[in-house]
Amino acid sequence: MVVVAAGSGSRLGAGVPKAFVSVGGATLLEHALRRVLGCPAVQLVTVVAPAGHLVAAREAVAAASAPTGVRIVVVSGGVDRRDSVAAGLATVSPDFDVVLVHDAARALAPSSLFASVAAAVRAGHPAVVPGLPVVDTVKEVDDDGVVVSTPDRARLRAIQTPQGFSRAVLERAHAQLGAAVTDDAALVERLGLPVLVVPGDPLAEKVTTPRDLAHAEAALRATSS
Ligand code: CTP
Ligand code: MG
């Protein structure tokens, strides 16, 4: 399991990397780790943190208190998300044939979501991503802002993490050169392999802006009351 937390959080603008922003008494990274560790299938977690925040990442690991037998490793990330995932993947020993990749920024993704994604990979799907139906009409535009197309909304999904992969497929996907992508599944699509979408969870929505942080806080309050 690779948890990427090495981004700067520029859109959140909190003055510290996003994973170390606190909400409801814990950092986003600690929240994410607690939920990851609540999934019994998880045996190894690699946290990919900003190079200057390895100590803070280890503190979040300690606070999340891993169950006995679960190993947690902390490594530093790269310039973009893809580099950070690759740094995490490099720490996963070849014995593991299923690898999940998760954004720490999706801090409230429930343990059940990790379990359902992992189960679908084990059932034989090489790549599995959670997704929710899209509520807005989505349009593709050209460089001048003129609409090129309007895809049928019923067929669109907003994709989340954790994303699950057969280890061999994820390694092949990452070995491809170039390609600016925003998730690992897109690299698998470029290999021409199928990517299965399973039901996502509103709690797995990403904290990107200050408004998302307020939503996360409200969600935490709602679940603890
Ligand atoms: N991420 C990472 N390494 C990077 C960039 C992103 O590990 N070089 C991680 C982030 O920590 C986050 C996830 O990828 O958990 C999704 O990225 P995003 O939401 O874009 O986070 P940031 O890059 O931190 O935010 P921003 O783009 O606003 O700066
Ligand atoms: Mg980013």
Short mmCIF file of C-alpha atoms and ligand atoms in Angstrom, two decimals:
data_model
loop_
_atom_site.label_atom_id
_atom_site.label_comp_id
_atom_site.label_asym_id
_atom_site.label_seq_id
_atom_site.Cartn_x
_atom_site.Cartn_y
_atom_site.Cartn_z
CA MET A 1 0.00 0.00 0.00
CA VAL A 2 1.46 3.35 -1.05
CA VAL A 3 0.08 6.56 0.52
CA VAL A 4 1.26 9.64 -1.35
CA ALA A 5 1.55 12.69 0.89
CA ALA A 6 4.45 14.57 -0.71
CA GLY A 7 2.49 17.39 -2.36
CA SER A 8 2.79 21.00 -1.25
CA GLY A 9 -0.92 21.77 -1.08
CA SER A 10 -0.60 25.01 -3.02
CA ARG A 11 -4.35 25.30 -3.70
CA LEU A 12 -5.12 24.80 -0.01
CA GLY A 13 -2.53 27.46 0.84
CA ALA A 14 -2.20 26.44 4.49
CA GLY A 15 1.49 27.31 4.78
CA VAL A 16 2.40 23.65 5.48
CA PRO A 17 2.19 20.68 3.10
CA LYS A 18 -1.43 19.54 2.87
CA ALA A 19 -0.87 16.15 4.54
CA PHE A 20 0.18 17.97 7.73
CA VAL A 21 -2.84 20.25 7.98
CA SER A 22 -5.00 19.39 11.00
CA VAL A 23 -8.71 18.79 10.94
CA GLY A 24 -10.77 17.47 13.86
CA GLY A 25 -7.66 17.05 16.03
CA ALA A 26 -5.44 15.08 13.65
CA THR A 27 -3.46 15.72 10.48
CA LEU A 28 -4.87 14.61 7.13
CA LEU A 29 -2.08 12.03 6.96
CA GLU A 30 -2.99 10.59 10.35
CA HIS A 31 -6.67 10.39 9.36
CA ALA A 32 -5.74 8.64 6.13
CA LEU A 33 -3.44 6.17 7.89
CA ARG A 34 -6.02 5.28 10.54
CA ARG A 35 -8.46 4.31 7.81
CA VAL A 36 -5.82 2.45 5.77
CA LEU A 37 -4.81 0.49 8.87
CA GLY A 38 -8.45 -0.35 9.57
CA CYS A 39 -8.42 -2.58 6.49
CA PRO A 40 -7.31 -6.07 7.59
CA ALA A 41 -5.87 -6.90 4.15
CA VAL A 42 -3.13 -4.26 4.50
CA GLN A 43 0.30 -5.66 5.51
CA LEU A 44 2.74 -2.96 4.40
CA VAL A 45 2.21 0.80 4.13
CA THR A 46 4.72 3.12 2.50
CA VAL A 47 4.14 6.78 3.26
CA VAL A 48 5.65 9.11 0.66
CA ALA A 49 6.28 12.47 2.33
CA PRO A 50 7.94 15.77 1.38
CA ALA A 51 11.72 15.50 1.87
CA GLY A 52 11.63 18.20 4.57
CA HIS A 53 8.81 16.53 6.51
CA LEU A 54 9.97 12.98 7.14
CA VAL A 55 9.96 13.48 10.91
CA ALA A 56 6.40 14.85 10.83
CA ALA A 57 5.38 11.88 8.69
CA ARG A 58 6.87 9.47 11.23
CA GLU A 59 4.93 11.27 13.96
CA ALA A 60 1.69 10.77 12.02
CA VAL A 61 2.58 7.09 11.61
CA ALA A 62 3.14 6.74 15.37
CA ALA A 63 -0.13 8.54 16.14
CA ALA A 64 -2.07 6.27 13.80
CA SER A 65 -0.82 3.22 15.77
CA ALA A 66 -0.46 0.33 13.36
CA PRO A 67 -1.77 -3.07 14.41
CA THR A 68 0.92 -5.65 15.23
CA GLY A 69 2.40 -7.21 12.13
CA VAL A 70 1.79 -4.25 9.82
CA ARG A 71 5.00 -2.60 8.58
CA ILE A 72 5.12 1.13 7.85
CA VAL A 73 7.93 2.74 5.88
CA VAL A 74 8.44 6.48 5.25
CA VAL A 75 10.27 7.73 2.15
CA SER A 76 10.59 11.11 0.46
CA GLY A 77 8.61 11.97 -2.66
CA GLY A 78 9.31 13.60 -5.99
CA VAL A 79 8.46 16.67 -8.02
CA ASP A 80 5.10 15.41 -9.22
CA ARG A 81 2.64 12.82 -8.01
CA ARG A 82 3.84 10.23 -10.49
CA ASP A 83 7.42 10.47 -9.13
CA SER A 84 6.10 10.12 -5.60
CA VAL A 85 4.12 6.98 -6.46
CA ALA A 86 7.21 5.53 -8.17
CA ALA A 87 9.31 6.23 -5.05
CA GLY A 88 6.73 4.41 -2.95
CA LEU A 89 6.39 1.50 -5.35
CA ALA A 90 10.17 0.98 -5.25
CA THR A 91 9.90 0.10 -1.54
CA VAL A 92 7.27 -2.62 -2.01
CA SER A 93 8.97 -6.03 -2.06
CA PRO A 94 8.20 -8.32 -5.01
CA ASP A 95 6.31 -10.68 -2.66
CA PHE A 96 3.29 -8.38 -2.84
CA ASP A 97 1.18 -9.04 -5.91
CA VAL A 98 -1.52 -6.46 -5.15
CA VAL A 99 -0.62 -2.80 -4.60
CA LEU A 100 -3.01 -0.01 -3.64
CA VAL A 101 -2.13 3.65 -4.21
CA HIS A 102 -3.90 6.28 -2.11
CA ASP A 103 -3.84 10.08 -1.84
CA ALA A 104 -3.35 11.26 1.75
CA ALA A 105 -5.50 14.20 0.64
CA ARG A 106 -8.47 11.77 0.48
CA ALA A 107 -8.04 11.51 4.21
CA LEU A 108 -11.52 10.27 5.11
CA ALA A 109 -11.75 7.42 2.59
CA PRO A 110 -13.23 4.61 4.73
CA SER A 111 -11.50 1.28 5.45
CA SER A 112 -14.32 -0.51 3.61
CA LEU A 113 -13.26 1.20 0.36
CA PHE A 114 -9.71 -0.18 0.65
CA ALA A 115 -11.20 -3.62 1.23
CA SER A 116 -13.52 -3.48 -1.79
CA VAL A 117 -10.81 -2.23 -4.16
CA ALA A 118 -8.33 -4.88 -2.96
CA ALA A 119 -10.98 -7.61 -3.29
CA ALA A 120 -11.71 -6.66 -6.90
CA VAL A 121 -7.99 -6.84 -7.79
CA ARG A 122 -7.73 -10.23 -6.07
CA ALA A 123 -10.76 -11.35 -8.09
CA GLY A 124 -8.66 -10.90 -11.24
CA HIS A 125 -9.05 -7.27 -12.37
CA PRO A 126 -5.59 -5.82 -13.13
CA ALA A 127 -6.64 -2.25 -12.26
CA VAL A 128 -9.53 -1.10 -10.06
CA VAL A 129 -10.57 2.46 -9.22
CA PRO A 130 -13.44 3.83 -7.12
CA GLY A 131 -15.71 6.31 -8.85
CA LEU A 132 -18.88 8.30 -8.23
CA PRO A 133 -21.47 9.41 -10.80
CA VAL A 134 -20.90 13.00 -11.95
CA VAL A 135 -23.62 15.49 -11.02
CA ASP A 136 -22.61 18.38 -13.29
CA THR A 137 -22.77 18.37 -17.08
CA VAL A 138 -19.12 18.13 -18.21
CA LYS A 139 -17.92 19.78 -21.43
CA GLU A 140 -14.63 19.43 -23.26
CA VAL A 141 -13.33 22.80 -24.50
CA ASP A 142 -10.56 23.85 -26.90
CA ASP A 143 -7.75 26.33 -26.16
CA ASP A 144 -10.12 29.25 -26.81
CA GLY A 145 -12.70 27.95 -24.35
CA VAL A 146 -15.08 26.84 -27.08
CA VAL A 147 -16.96 23.63 -26.42
CA VAL A 148 -15.73 20.65 -28.41
CA SER A 149 -18.02 17.99 -27.00
CA THR A 150 -20.49 17.11 -24.26
CA PRO A 151 -20.03 13.51 -23.11
CA ASP A 152 -23.13 11.65 -21.94
CA ARG A 153 -23.13 12.36 -18.20
CA ALA A 154 -24.61 8.97 -17.36
CA ARG A 155 -21.36 7.37 -18.52
CA LEU A 156 -19.04 9.66 -16.55
CA ARG A 157 -17.47 8.89 -13.17
CA ALA A 158 -15.44 11.11 -10.85
CA ILE A 159 -12.47 8.92 -9.95
CA GLN A 160 -11.02 8.63 -6.46
CA THR A 161 -8.35 6.68 -4.60
CA PRO A 162 -7.45 4.09 -3.31
CA GLN A 163 -6.66 2.67 -6.75
CA GLY A 164 -5.69 -1.00 -6.79
CA PHE A 165 -3.41 -2.83 -9.21
CA SER A 166 -1.77 -6.10 -9.93
CA ARG A 167 1.79 -5.24 -9.02
CA ALA A 168 3.22 -6.30 -12.39
CA VAL A 169 0.73 -4.09 -14.24
CA LEU A 170 1.45 -1.05 -12.06
CA GLU A 171 5.20 -1.49 -12.62
CA ARG A 172 4.73 -1.75 -16.38
CA ALA A 173 2.46 1.29 -16.32
CA HIS A 174 5.06 3.36 -14.47
CA ALA A 175 7.88 2.19 -16.74
CA GLN A 176 6.31 4.13 -19.66
CA LEU A 177 8.06 7.37 -20.52
CA GLY A 178 6.51 10.82 -20.54
CA ALA A 179 2.76 11.11 -20.10
CA ALA A 180 1.47 13.82 -17.79
CA VAL A 181 -1.30 12.02 -15.93
CA THR A 182 -3.23 12.76 -12.77
CA ASP A 183 -3.73 9.17 -11.66
CA ASP A 184 -2.09 5.78 -11.97
CA ALA A 185 -5.07 4.24 -13.74
CA ALA A 186 -4.43 6.55 -16.72
CA LEU A 187 -1.01 4.93 -17.13
CA VAL A 188 -2.66 1.50 -17.16
CA GLU A 189 -5.17 2.72 -19.78
CA ARG A 190 -2.21 3.70 -21.96
CA LEU A 191 -1.08 0.07 -21.85
CA GLY A 192 -4.44 -0.85 -23.35
CA LEU A 193 -5.50 -2.80 -20.27
CA PRO A 194 -8.98 -2.62 -18.73
CA VAL A 195 -9.55 -0.47 -15.65
CA LEU A 196 -12.62 -1.45 -13.60
CA VAL A 197 -14.60 1.26 -11.80
CA VAL A 198 -16.20 0.15 -8.52
CA PRO A 199 -18.54 2.31 -6.41
CA GLY A 200 -16.67 5.16 -4.72
CA ASP A 201 -17.56 6.91 -1.49
CA PRO A 202 -18.38 10.60 -0.85
CA LEU A 203 -15.97 10.42 2.12
CA ALA A 204 -13.12 9.71 -0.34
CA GLU A 205 -13.44 13.11 -1.99
CA LYS A 206 -10.12 14.95 -2.11
CA VAL A 207 -9.25 17.90 0.09
CA THR A 208 -7.96 20.41 -2.44
CA THR A 209 -9.27 23.85 -1.39
CA PRO A 210 -10.13 25.49 1.96
CA ARG A 211 -13.78 24.75 1.24
CA ASP A 212 -12.98 21.02 1.00
CA LEU A 213 -11.24 21.22 4.37
CA ALA A 214 -14.39 22.73 5.90
CA HIS A 215 -16.41 19.87 4.34
CA ALA A 216 -14.03 17.31 5.84
CA GLU A 217 -14.37 18.94 9.24
CA ALA A 218 -18.16 18.83 9.00
CA ALA A 219 -18.06 15.18 7.90
CA LEU A 220 -15.88 14.30 10.89
CA ARG A 221 -18.26 16.09 13.24
CA ALA A 222 -21.22 14.28 11.72
CA THR A 223 -19.62 10.85 12.15
CA SER A 224 -18.41 11.44 15.73
CA SER A 225 -21.77 12.68 17.05
N1 CTP B 1 1.44 14.25 -4.20
C1 CTP B 1 2.69 13.70 -3.95
N2 CTP B 1 3.80 14.21 -4.55
C2 CTP B 1 3.71 15.26 -5.39
C3 CTP B 1 2.45 15.83 -5.67
C4 CTP B 1 1.32 15.30 -5.06
O1 CTP B 1 2.79 12.75 -3.16
N3 CTP B 1 4.82 15.73 -5.91
C5 CTP B 1 0.26 13.72 -3.50
C6 CTP B 1 -0.38 14.76 -2.58
O2 CTP B 1 0.30 14.78 -1.33
C7 CTP B 1 -1.81 14.29 -2.50
C8 CTP B 1 -2.03 13.57 -3.82
O3 CTP B 1 -0.75 13.39 -4.43
O4 CTP B 1 -2.04 13.39 -1.41
C9 CTP B 1 -2.97 14.33 -4.74
O5 CTP B 1 -2.36 15.55 -5.15
P1 CTP B 1 -2.97 17.01 -4.97
O6 CTP B 1 -4.33 16.95 -4.41
O7 CTP B 1 -2.72 17.76 -6.22
O8 CTP B 1 -2.06 17.56 -3.75
P2 CTP B 1 -0.96 18.71 -3.82
O9 CTP B 1 -0.10 18.52 -5.02
O10 CTP B 1 -0.30 18.70 -2.48
O11 CTP B 1 -1.85 20.02 -3.94
P3 CTP B 1 -1.70 21.24 -5.00
O12 CTP B 1 -1.77 20.60 -6.36
O13 CTP B 1 -2.84 22.14 -4.66
O14 CTP B 1 -0.35 21.85 -4.70
MG MG B 2 -1.00 18.69 -7.00
#
